[in-house]
PDB file of C-alpha atoms and ligand atoms in Angstrom:
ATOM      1  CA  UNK T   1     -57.830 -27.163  51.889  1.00  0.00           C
ATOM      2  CA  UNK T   2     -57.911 -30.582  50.699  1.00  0.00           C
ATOM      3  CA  UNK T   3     -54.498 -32.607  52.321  1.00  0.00           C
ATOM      4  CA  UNK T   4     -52.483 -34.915  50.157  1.00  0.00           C
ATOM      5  CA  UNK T   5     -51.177 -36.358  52.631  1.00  0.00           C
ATOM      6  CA  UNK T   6     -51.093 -40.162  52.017  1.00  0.00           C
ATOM      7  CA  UNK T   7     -49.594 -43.126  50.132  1.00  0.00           C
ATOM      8  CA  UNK T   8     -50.314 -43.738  46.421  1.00  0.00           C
ATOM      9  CA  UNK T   9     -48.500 -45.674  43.909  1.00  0.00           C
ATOM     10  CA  UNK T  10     -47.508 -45.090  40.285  1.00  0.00           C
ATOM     11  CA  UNK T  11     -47.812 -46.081  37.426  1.00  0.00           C
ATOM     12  CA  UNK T  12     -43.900 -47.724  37.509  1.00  0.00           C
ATOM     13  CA  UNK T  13     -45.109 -49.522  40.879  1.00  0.00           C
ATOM     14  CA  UNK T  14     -43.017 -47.106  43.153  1.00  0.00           C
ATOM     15  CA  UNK T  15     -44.942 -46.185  46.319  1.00  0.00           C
ATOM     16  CA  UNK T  16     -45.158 -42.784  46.885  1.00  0.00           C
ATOM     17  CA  UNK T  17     -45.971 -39.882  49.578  1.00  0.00           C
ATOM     18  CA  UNK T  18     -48.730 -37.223  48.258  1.00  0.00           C
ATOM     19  CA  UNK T  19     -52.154 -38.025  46.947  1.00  0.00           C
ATOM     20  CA  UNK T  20     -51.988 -35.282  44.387  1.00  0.00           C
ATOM     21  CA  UNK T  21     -48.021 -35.504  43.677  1.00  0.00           C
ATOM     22  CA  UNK T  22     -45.593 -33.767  45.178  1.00  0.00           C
ATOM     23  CA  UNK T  23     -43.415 -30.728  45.013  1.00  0.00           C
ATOM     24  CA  UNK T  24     -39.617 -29.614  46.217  1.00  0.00           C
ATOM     25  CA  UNK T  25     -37.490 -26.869  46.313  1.00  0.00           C
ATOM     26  CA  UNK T  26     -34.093 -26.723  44.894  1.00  0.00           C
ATOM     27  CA  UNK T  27     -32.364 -23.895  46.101  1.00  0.00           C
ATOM     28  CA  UNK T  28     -29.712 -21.699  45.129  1.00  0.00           C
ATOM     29  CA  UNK T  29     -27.274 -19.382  46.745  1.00  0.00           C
ATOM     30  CA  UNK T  30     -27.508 -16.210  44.546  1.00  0.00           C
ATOM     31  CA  UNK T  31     -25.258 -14.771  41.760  1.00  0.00           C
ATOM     32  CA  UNK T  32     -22.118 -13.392  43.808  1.00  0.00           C
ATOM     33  CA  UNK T  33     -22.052 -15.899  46.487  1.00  0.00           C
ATOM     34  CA  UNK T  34     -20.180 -19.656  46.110  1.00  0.00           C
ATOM     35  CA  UNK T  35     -22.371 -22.053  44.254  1.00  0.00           C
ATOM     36  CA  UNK T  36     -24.172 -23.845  46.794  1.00  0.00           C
ATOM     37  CA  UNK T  37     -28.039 -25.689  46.873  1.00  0.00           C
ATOM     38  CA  UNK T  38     -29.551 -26.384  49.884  1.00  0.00           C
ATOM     39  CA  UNK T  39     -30.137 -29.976  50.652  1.00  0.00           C
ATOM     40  CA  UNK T  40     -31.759 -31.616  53.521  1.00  0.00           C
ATOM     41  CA  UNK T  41     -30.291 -34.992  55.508  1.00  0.00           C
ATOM     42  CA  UNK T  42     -33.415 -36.402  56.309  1.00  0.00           C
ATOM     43  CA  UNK T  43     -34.800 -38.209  59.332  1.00  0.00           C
ATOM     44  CA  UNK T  44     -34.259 -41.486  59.528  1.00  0.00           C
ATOM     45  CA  UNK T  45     -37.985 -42.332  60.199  1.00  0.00           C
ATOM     46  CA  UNK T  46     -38.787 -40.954  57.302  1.00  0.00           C
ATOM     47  CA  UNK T  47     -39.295 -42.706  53.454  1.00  0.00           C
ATOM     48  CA  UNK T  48     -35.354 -42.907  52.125  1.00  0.00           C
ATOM     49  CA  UNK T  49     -34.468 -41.908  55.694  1.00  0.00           C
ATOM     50  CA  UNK T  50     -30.544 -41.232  55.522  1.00  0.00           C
ATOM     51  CA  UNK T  51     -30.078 -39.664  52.219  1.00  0.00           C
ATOM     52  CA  UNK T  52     -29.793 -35.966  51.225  1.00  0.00           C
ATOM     53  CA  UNK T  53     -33.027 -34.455  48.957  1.00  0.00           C
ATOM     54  CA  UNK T  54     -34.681 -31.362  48.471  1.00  0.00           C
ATOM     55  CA  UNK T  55     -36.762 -29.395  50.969  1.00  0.00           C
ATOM     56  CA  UNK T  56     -40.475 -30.280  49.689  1.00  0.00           C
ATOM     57  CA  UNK T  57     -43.773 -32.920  50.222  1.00  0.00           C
ATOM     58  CA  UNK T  58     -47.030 -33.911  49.449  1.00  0.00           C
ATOM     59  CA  UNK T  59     -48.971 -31.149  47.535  1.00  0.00           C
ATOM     60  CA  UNK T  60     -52.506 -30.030  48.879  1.00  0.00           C
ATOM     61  CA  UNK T  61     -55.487 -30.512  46.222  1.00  0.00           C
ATOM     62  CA  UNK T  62     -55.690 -26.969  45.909  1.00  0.00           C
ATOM     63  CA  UNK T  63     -52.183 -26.173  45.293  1.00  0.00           C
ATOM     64  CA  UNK T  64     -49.730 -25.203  42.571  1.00  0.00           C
ATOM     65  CA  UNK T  65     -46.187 -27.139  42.746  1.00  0.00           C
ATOM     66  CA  UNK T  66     -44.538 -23.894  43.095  1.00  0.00           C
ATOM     67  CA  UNK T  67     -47.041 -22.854  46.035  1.00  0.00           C
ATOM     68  CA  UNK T  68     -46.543 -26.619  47.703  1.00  0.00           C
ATOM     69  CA  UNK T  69     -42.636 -26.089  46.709  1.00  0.00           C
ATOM     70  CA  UNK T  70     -42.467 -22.873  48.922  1.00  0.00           C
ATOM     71  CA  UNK T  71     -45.071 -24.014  51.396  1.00  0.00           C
ATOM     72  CA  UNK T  72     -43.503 -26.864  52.578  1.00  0.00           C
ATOM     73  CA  UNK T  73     -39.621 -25.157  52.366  1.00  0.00           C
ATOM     74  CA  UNK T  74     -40.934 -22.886  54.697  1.00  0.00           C
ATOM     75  CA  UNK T  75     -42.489 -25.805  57.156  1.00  0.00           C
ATOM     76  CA  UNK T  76     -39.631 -28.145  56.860  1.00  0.00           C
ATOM     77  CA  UNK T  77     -36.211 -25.114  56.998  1.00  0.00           C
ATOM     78  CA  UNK T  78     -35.483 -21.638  58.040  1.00  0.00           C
ATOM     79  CA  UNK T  79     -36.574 -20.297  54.583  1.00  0.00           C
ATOM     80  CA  UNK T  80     -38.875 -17.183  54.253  1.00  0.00           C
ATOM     81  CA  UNK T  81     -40.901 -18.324  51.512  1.00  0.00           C
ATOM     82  CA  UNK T  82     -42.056 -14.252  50.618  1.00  0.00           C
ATOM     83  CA  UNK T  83     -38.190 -14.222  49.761  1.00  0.00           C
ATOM     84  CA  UNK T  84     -37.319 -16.813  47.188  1.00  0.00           C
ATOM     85  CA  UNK T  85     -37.172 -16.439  43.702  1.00  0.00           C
ATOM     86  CA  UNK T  86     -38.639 -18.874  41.185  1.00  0.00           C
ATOM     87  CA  UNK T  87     -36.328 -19.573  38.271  1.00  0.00           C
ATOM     88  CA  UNK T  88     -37.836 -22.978  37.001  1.00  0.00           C
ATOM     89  CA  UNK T  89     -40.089 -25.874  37.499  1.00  0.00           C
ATOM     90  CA  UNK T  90     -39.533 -29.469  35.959  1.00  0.00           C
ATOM     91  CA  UNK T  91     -42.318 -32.392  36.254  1.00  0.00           C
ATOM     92  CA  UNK T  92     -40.722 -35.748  36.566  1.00  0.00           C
ATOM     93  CA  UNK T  93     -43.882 -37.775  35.392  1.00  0.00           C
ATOM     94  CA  UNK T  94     -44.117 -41.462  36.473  1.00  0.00           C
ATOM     95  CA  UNK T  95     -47.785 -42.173  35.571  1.00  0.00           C
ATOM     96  CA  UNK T  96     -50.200 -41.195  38.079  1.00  0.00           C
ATOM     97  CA  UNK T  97     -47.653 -39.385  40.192  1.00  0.00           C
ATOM     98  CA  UNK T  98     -45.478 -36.368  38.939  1.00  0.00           C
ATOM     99  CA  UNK T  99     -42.760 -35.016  40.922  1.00  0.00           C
ATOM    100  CA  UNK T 100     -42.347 -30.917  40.608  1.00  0.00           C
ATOM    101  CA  UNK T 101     -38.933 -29.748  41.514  1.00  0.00           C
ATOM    102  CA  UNK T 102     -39.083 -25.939  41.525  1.00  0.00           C
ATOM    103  CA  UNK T 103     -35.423 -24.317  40.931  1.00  0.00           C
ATOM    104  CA  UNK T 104     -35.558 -20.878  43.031  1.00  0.00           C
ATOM    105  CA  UNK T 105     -32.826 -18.824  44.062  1.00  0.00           C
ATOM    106  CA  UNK T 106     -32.361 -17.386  47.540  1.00  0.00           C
ATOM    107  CA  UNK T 107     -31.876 -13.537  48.693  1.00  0.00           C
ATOM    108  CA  UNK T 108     -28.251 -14.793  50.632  1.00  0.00           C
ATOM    109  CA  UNK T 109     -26.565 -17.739  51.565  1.00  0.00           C
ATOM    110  CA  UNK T 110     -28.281 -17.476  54.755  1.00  0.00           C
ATOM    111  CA  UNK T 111     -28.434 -19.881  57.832  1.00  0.00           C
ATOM    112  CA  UNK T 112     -30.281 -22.596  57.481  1.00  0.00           C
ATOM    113  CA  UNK T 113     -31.999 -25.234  60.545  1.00  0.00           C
ATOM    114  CA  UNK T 114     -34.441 -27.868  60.335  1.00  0.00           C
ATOM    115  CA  UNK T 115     -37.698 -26.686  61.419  1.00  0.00           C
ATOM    116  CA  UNK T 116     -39.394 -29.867  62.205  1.00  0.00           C
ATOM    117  CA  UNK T 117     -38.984 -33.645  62.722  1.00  0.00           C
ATOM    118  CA  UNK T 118     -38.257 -33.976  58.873  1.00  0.00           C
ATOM    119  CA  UNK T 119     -34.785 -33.152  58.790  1.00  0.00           C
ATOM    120  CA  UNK T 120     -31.200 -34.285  60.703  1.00  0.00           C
ATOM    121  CA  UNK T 121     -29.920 -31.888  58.980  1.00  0.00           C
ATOM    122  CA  UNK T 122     -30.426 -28.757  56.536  1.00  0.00           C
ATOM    123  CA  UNK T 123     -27.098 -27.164  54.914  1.00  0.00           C
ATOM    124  CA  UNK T 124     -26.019 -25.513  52.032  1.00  0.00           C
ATOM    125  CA  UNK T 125     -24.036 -28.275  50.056  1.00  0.00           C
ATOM    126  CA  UNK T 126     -21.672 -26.573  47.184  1.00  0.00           C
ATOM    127  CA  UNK T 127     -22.175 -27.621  43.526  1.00  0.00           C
ATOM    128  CA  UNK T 128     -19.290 -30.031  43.600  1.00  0.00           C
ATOM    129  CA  UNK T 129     -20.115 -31.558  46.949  1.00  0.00           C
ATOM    130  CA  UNK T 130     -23.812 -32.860  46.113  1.00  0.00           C
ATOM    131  CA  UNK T 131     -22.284 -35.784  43.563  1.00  0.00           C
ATOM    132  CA  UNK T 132     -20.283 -37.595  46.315  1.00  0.00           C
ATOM    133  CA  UNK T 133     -23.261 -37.788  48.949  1.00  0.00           C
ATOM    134  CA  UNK T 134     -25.886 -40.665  49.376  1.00  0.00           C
ATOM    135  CA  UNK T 135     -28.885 -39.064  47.621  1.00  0.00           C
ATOM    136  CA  UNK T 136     -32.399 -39.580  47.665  1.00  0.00           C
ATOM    137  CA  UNK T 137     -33.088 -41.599  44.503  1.00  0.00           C
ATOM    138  CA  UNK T 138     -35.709 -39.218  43.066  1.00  0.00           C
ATOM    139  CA  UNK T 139     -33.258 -35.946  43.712  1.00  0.00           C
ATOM    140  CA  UNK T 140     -30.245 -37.747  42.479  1.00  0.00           C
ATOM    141  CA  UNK T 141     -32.609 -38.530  38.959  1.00  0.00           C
ATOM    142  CA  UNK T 142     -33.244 -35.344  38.501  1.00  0.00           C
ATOM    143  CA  UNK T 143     -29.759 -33.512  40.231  1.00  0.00           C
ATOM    144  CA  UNK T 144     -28.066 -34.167  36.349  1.00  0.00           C
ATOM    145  CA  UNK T 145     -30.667 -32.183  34.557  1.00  0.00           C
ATOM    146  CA  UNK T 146     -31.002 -29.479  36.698  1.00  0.00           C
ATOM    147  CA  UNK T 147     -27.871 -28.331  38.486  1.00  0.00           C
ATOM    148  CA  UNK T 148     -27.042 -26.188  35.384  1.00  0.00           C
ATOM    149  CA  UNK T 149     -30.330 -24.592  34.817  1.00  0.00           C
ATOM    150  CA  UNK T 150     -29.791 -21.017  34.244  1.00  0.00           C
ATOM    151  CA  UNK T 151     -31.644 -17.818  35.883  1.00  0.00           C
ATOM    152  CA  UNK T 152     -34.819 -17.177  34.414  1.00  0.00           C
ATOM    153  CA  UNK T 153     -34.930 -14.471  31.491  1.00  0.00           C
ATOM    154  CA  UNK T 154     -35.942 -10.733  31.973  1.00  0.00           C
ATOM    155  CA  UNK T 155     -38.621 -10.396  28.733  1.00  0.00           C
ATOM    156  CA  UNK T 156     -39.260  -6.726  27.794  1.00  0.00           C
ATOM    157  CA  UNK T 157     -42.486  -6.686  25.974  1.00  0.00           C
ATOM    158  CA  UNK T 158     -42.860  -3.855  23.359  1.00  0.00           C
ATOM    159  CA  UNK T 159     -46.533  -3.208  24.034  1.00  0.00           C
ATOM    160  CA  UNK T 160     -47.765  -1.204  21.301  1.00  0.00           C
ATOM    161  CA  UNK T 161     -45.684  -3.417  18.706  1.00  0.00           C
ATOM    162  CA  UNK T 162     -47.207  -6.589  20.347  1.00  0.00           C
ATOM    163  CA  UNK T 163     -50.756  -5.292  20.557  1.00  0.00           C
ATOM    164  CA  UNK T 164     -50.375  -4.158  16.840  1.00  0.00           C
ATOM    165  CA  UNK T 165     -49.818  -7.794  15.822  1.00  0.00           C
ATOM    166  CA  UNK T 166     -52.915  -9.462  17.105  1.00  0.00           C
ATOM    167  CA  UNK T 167     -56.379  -7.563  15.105  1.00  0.00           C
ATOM    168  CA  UNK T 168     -58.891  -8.073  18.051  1.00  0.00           C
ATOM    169  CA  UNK T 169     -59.761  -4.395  17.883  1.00  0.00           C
ATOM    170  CA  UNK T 170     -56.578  -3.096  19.950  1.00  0.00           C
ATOM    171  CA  UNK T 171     -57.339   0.357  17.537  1.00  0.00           C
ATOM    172  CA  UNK T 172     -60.725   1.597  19.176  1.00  0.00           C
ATOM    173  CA  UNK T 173     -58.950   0.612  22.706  1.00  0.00           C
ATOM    174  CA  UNK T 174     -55.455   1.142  22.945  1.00  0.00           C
ATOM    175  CA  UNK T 175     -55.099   0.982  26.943  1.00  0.00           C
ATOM    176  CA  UNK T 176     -57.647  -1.865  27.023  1.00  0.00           C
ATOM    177  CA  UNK T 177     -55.771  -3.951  24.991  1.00  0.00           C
ATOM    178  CA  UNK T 178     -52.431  -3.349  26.677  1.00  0.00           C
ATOM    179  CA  UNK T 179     -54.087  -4.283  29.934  1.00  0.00           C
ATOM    180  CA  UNK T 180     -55.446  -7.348  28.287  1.00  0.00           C
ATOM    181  CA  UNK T 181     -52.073  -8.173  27.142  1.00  0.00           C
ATOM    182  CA  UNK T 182     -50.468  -7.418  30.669  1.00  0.00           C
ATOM    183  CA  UNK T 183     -52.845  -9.753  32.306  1.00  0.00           C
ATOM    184  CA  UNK T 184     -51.819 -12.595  29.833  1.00  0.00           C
ATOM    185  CA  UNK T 185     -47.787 -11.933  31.161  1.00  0.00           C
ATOM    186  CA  UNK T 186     -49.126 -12.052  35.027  1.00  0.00           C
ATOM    187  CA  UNK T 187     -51.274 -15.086  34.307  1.00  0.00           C
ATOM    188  CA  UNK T 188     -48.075 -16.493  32.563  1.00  0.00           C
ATOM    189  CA  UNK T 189     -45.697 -15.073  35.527  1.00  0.00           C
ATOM    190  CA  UNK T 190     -47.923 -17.680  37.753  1.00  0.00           C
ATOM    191  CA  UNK T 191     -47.925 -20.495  35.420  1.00  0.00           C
ATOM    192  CA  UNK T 192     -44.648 -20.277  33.921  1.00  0.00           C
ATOM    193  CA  UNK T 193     -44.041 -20.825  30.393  1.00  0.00           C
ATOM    194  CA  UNK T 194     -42.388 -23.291  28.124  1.00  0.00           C
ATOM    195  CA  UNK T 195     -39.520 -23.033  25.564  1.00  0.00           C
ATOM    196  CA  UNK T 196     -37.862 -20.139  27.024  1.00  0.00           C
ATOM    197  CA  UNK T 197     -35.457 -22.045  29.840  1.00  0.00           C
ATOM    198  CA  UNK T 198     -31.896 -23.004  28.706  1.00  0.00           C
ATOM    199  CA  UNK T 199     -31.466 -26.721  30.248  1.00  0.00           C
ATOM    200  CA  UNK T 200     -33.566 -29.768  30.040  1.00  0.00           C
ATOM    201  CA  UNK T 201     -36.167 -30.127  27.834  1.00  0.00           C
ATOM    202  CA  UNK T 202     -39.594 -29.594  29.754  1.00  0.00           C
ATOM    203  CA  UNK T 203     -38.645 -26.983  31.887  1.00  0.00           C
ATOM    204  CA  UNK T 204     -40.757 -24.053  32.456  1.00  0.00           C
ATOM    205  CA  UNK T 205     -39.515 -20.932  32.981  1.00  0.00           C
ATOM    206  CA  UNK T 206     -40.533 -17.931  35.281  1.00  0.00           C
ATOM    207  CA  UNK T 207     -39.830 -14.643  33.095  1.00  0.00           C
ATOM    208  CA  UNK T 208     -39.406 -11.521  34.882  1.00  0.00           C
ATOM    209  CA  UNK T 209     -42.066  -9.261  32.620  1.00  0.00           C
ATOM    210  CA  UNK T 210     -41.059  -5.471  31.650  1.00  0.00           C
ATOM    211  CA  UNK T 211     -44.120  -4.143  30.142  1.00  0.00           C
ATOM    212  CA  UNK T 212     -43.384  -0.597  28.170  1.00  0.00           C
ATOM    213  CA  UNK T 213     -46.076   1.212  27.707  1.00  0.00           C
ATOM    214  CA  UNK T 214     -46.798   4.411  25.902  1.00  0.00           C
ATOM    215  CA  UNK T 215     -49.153   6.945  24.117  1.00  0.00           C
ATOM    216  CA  UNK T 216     -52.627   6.294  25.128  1.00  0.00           C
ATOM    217  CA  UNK T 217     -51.716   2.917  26.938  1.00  0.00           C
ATOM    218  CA  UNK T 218     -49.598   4.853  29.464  1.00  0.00           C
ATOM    219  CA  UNK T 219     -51.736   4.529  32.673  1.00  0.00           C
ATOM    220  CA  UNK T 220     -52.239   0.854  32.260  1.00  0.00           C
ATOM    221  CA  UNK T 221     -50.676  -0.034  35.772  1.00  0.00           C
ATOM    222  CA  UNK T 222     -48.731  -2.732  37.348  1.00  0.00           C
ATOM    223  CA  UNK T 223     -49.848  -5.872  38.457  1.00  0.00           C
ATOM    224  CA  UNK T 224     -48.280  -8.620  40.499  1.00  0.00           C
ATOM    225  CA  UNK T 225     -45.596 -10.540  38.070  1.00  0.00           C
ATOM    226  CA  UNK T 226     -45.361  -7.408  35.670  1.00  0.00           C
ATOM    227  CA  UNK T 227     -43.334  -4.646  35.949  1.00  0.00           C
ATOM    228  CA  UNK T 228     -44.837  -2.048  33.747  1.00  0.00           C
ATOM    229  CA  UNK T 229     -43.299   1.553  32.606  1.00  0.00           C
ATOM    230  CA  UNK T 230     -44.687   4.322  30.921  1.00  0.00           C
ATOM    231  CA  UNK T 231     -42.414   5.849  28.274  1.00  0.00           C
ATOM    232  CA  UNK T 232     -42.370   9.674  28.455  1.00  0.00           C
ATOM    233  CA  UNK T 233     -41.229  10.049  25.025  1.00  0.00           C
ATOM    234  CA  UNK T 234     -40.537   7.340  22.463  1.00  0.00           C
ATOM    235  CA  UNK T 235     -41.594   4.016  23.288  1.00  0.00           C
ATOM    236  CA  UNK T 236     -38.136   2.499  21.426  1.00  0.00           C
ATOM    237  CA  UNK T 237     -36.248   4.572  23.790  1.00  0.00           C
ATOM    238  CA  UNK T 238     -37.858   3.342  27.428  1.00  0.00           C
ATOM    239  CA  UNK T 239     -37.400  -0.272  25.870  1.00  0.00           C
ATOM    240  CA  UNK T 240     -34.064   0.448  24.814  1.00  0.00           C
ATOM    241  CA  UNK T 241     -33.264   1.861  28.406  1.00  0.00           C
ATOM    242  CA  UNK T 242     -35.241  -1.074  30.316  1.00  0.00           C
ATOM    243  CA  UNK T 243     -32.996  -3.203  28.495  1.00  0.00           C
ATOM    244  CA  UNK T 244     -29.628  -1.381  29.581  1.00  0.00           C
ATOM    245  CA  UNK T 245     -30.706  -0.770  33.404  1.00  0.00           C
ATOM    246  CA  UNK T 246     -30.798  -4.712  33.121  1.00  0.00           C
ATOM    247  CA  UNK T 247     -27.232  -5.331  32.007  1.00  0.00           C
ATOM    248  CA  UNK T 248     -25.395  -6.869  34.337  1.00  0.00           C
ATOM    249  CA  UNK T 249     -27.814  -8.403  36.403  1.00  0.00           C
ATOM    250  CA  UNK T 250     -26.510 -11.898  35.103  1.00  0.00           C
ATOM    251  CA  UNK T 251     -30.249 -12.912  33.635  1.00  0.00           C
ATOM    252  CA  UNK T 252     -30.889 -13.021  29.659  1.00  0.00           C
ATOM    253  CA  UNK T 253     -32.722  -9.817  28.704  1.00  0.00           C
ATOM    254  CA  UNK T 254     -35.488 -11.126  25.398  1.00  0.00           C
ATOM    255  CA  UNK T 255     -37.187  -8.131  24.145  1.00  0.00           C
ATOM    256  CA  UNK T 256     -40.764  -8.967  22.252  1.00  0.00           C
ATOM    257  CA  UNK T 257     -40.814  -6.352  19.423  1.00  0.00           C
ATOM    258  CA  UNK T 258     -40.710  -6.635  15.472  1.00  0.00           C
ATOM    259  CA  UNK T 259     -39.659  -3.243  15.184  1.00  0.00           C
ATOM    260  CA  UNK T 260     -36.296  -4.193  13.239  1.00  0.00           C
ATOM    261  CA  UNK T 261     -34.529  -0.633  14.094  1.00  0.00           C
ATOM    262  CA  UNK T 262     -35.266  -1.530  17.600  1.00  0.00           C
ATOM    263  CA  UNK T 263     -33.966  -5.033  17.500  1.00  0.00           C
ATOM    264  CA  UNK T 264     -30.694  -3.639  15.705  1.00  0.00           C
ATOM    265  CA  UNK T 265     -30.892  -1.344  19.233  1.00  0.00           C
ATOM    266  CA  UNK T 266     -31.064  -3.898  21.888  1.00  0.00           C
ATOM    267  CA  UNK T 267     -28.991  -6.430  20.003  1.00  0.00           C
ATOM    268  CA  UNK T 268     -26.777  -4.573  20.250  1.00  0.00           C
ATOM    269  CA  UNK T 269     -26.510  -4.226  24.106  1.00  0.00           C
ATOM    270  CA  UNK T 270     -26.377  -7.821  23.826  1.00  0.00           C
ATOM    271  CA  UNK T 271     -30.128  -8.847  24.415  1.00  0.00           C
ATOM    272  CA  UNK T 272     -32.132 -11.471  22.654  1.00  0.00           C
ATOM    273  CA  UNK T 273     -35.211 -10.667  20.509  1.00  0.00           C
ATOM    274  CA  UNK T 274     -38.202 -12.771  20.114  1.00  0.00           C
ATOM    275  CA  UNK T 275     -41.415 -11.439  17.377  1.00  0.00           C
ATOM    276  CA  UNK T 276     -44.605 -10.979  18.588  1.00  0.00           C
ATOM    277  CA  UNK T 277     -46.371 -14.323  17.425  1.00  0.00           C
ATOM    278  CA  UNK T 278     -43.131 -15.953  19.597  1.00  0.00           C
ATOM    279  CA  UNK T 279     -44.360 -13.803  22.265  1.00  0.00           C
ATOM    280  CA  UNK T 280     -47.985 -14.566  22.327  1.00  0.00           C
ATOM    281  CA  UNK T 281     -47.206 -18.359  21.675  1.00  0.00           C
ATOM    282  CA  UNK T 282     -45.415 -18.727  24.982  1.00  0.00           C
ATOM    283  CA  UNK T 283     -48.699 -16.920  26.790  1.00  0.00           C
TER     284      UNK T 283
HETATM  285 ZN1   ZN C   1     -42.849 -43.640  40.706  1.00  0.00          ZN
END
C-alpha cells in the first residue's frame, strides 16, 4: 500500500494533507430517525484545529475515495465501515488536489467516540445545527451543496429488454449476455455513475441494481452490487413486483425497459423509467 500521507499544494496555492487527495465521509442518520450528520471537532494540533469537518484523510495510492472515505471513518470514529451505505460522492477539484466527500447513510443513529488523537469530539450534529458552528473551510464549501442530496435510486434493469437493444450477438447467448450486462451494473455499483443524483451537478450516484432475469437468462446469479431475480413467469410481472416490494422504502425506484406496456405498469406505482440507451450510457 502506497501512503499519502504528506503535504502537497494545489493548484489555488492552498497547502494540503494527502499526496494523492483526500477523501471524507458525510454521514447520515437514516430515514426514520431526526436529521442529523455526523461531524467531528477536531484536535487542536491538527490542520484547522478547532473547527467541525467530516470524518476522512489522506487517500492511499491504491485507493478509491469511497474506500479511503470508509477507511479512515472507521480509524478516526466508532463507525463499522461493513455497515454504511454509500449514497453519493462529489470531487471538489482545486488543481492537483481533489477533495472526495462521500455522502453515506448509517444503519442507526448510533453512539459515536473519537477513536484516535484526531478528534475532541465526534457527535451527531442535526441538519439545522451544522450552519451556526465554526466549520472547517473545505466542509463548510461544500456543506451548501450537499446537505440536501437525496438517497441514491433503486434501478430495476429489464434484462432481456436491455440486452435486446445492444446487437453484440445477445441471440446465440442469452445468459451470456445478461451476465455481461450484470457485470457492467457491479462494475458501475463500485464506480458510481453520473447524471442519475438529484443535487449538485457532478455528483455521482450509487444505484442499488435489481437485475430481472428470465427465460434462458434465469441462472445468471448475483454478484456483489447486483441484486438479481429470476422471474418464474413473465418477466413484466417480476419487474413490476420488484418495483412494488420497493415502495416505501423512501429511495426513487428507475426501471430500464422500453417495453411501453410495462412503463404504463410501473409508472403507475409511481416509479421513474429510463430506455435502454439511457441505461447503458450511465454504465
Ligand atoms: Zn486547494
Amino acid at each position: 500500500m502506497t501512503s499519502g500521507d504528506g503535504w502537497t499544494t494545489c493548484a489555488a496555492g492552498h497547502r494540503h494533507w494527502g499526496l494523492f487527495g483526500a477523501a471524507g465521509l458525510l454521514l447520515r442518520t437514516p430515514p426514520g430517525e431526526p436529521p442529523a450528520v455526523a461531524l467531528q471537532l477536531r484536535a487542536e494540533r491538527s490542520h484547522h484545529g478547532g473547527t467541525w469537518g467530516i470524518l476522512g484523510g489522506a487517500r492511499d495510492g491504491d485507493e478509491t475515495a469511497v474506500e479511503a472515505a470508509l477507511r479512515e471513518a472507521g480509524e478516526e470514529a466508532t463507525v463499522d465501515p461493513a455497515l454504511i451505505h454509500v449514497e453519493a460522492s462529489y470531487v471538489d477539484d482545486h488543481g492537483g488536489w481533489a477533495y472526495t466527500t462521500v455522502v453515506a447513510t448509517a444503519p442507526s443513529a448510533m453512539a459515536l467516540a473519537p477513536r484516535n488523537w484526531e478528534s475532541d469530539a465526534v457527535r451527531w450534529v442535526p441538519l439545522a445545527e451544522v450552519d451556526a458552528l465554526d466549520l472547517h473551510p473545505g466542509f463548510g464549501r461544500t456543506w451548501p451543496l450537499l446537505r440536501e442530496v437525496g438517497p441514491a435510486p433503486v434501478v430495476v434493469v429489464d434484462a432481456a429488454n436491455v440486452v435486446g437493444s445492444r446487437p453484440d450477438g445477445w441471440w446465440k447467448d442469452r445468459a451470456g449476455a445478461a451476465a455481461r450486462l450484470r457485470d457492467q451494473l457491479a462494475a458501475a455499483a463500485v464506480t458510481g455513475v453520473l447524471g442519475l443524483a438529484d443535487g449538485a451537478a457532478g455528483l455521482r450516484s450509487f444505484p442499488r441494481f435489481v437485475l430481472v432475469v428470465e427465460g434462458r437468462a434465469r441462472d445468471v446469479g448475483p454478484v456483489a452490487g447486483v441484486e438479481v431475480v429470476g422471474a418464474v413467469g413473465s418477466g413484466d410481472d417480476a419487474v413490476v413486483e420488484a418495483v412494488a416490494g420497493r415502495a416505501g422504502d423512501g429511495r426513487r425506484v428507475i426501471v430500464a425497459t422500453a417495453d411501453r406496456e410495462l412503463r404504463e405498469r410501473v409508472g403507475a406505482l409511481s416509479a421513474e423509467v429510463l430506455g435502454p440507451r439511457g441505461l447503458l450510457d450511465l454504465l
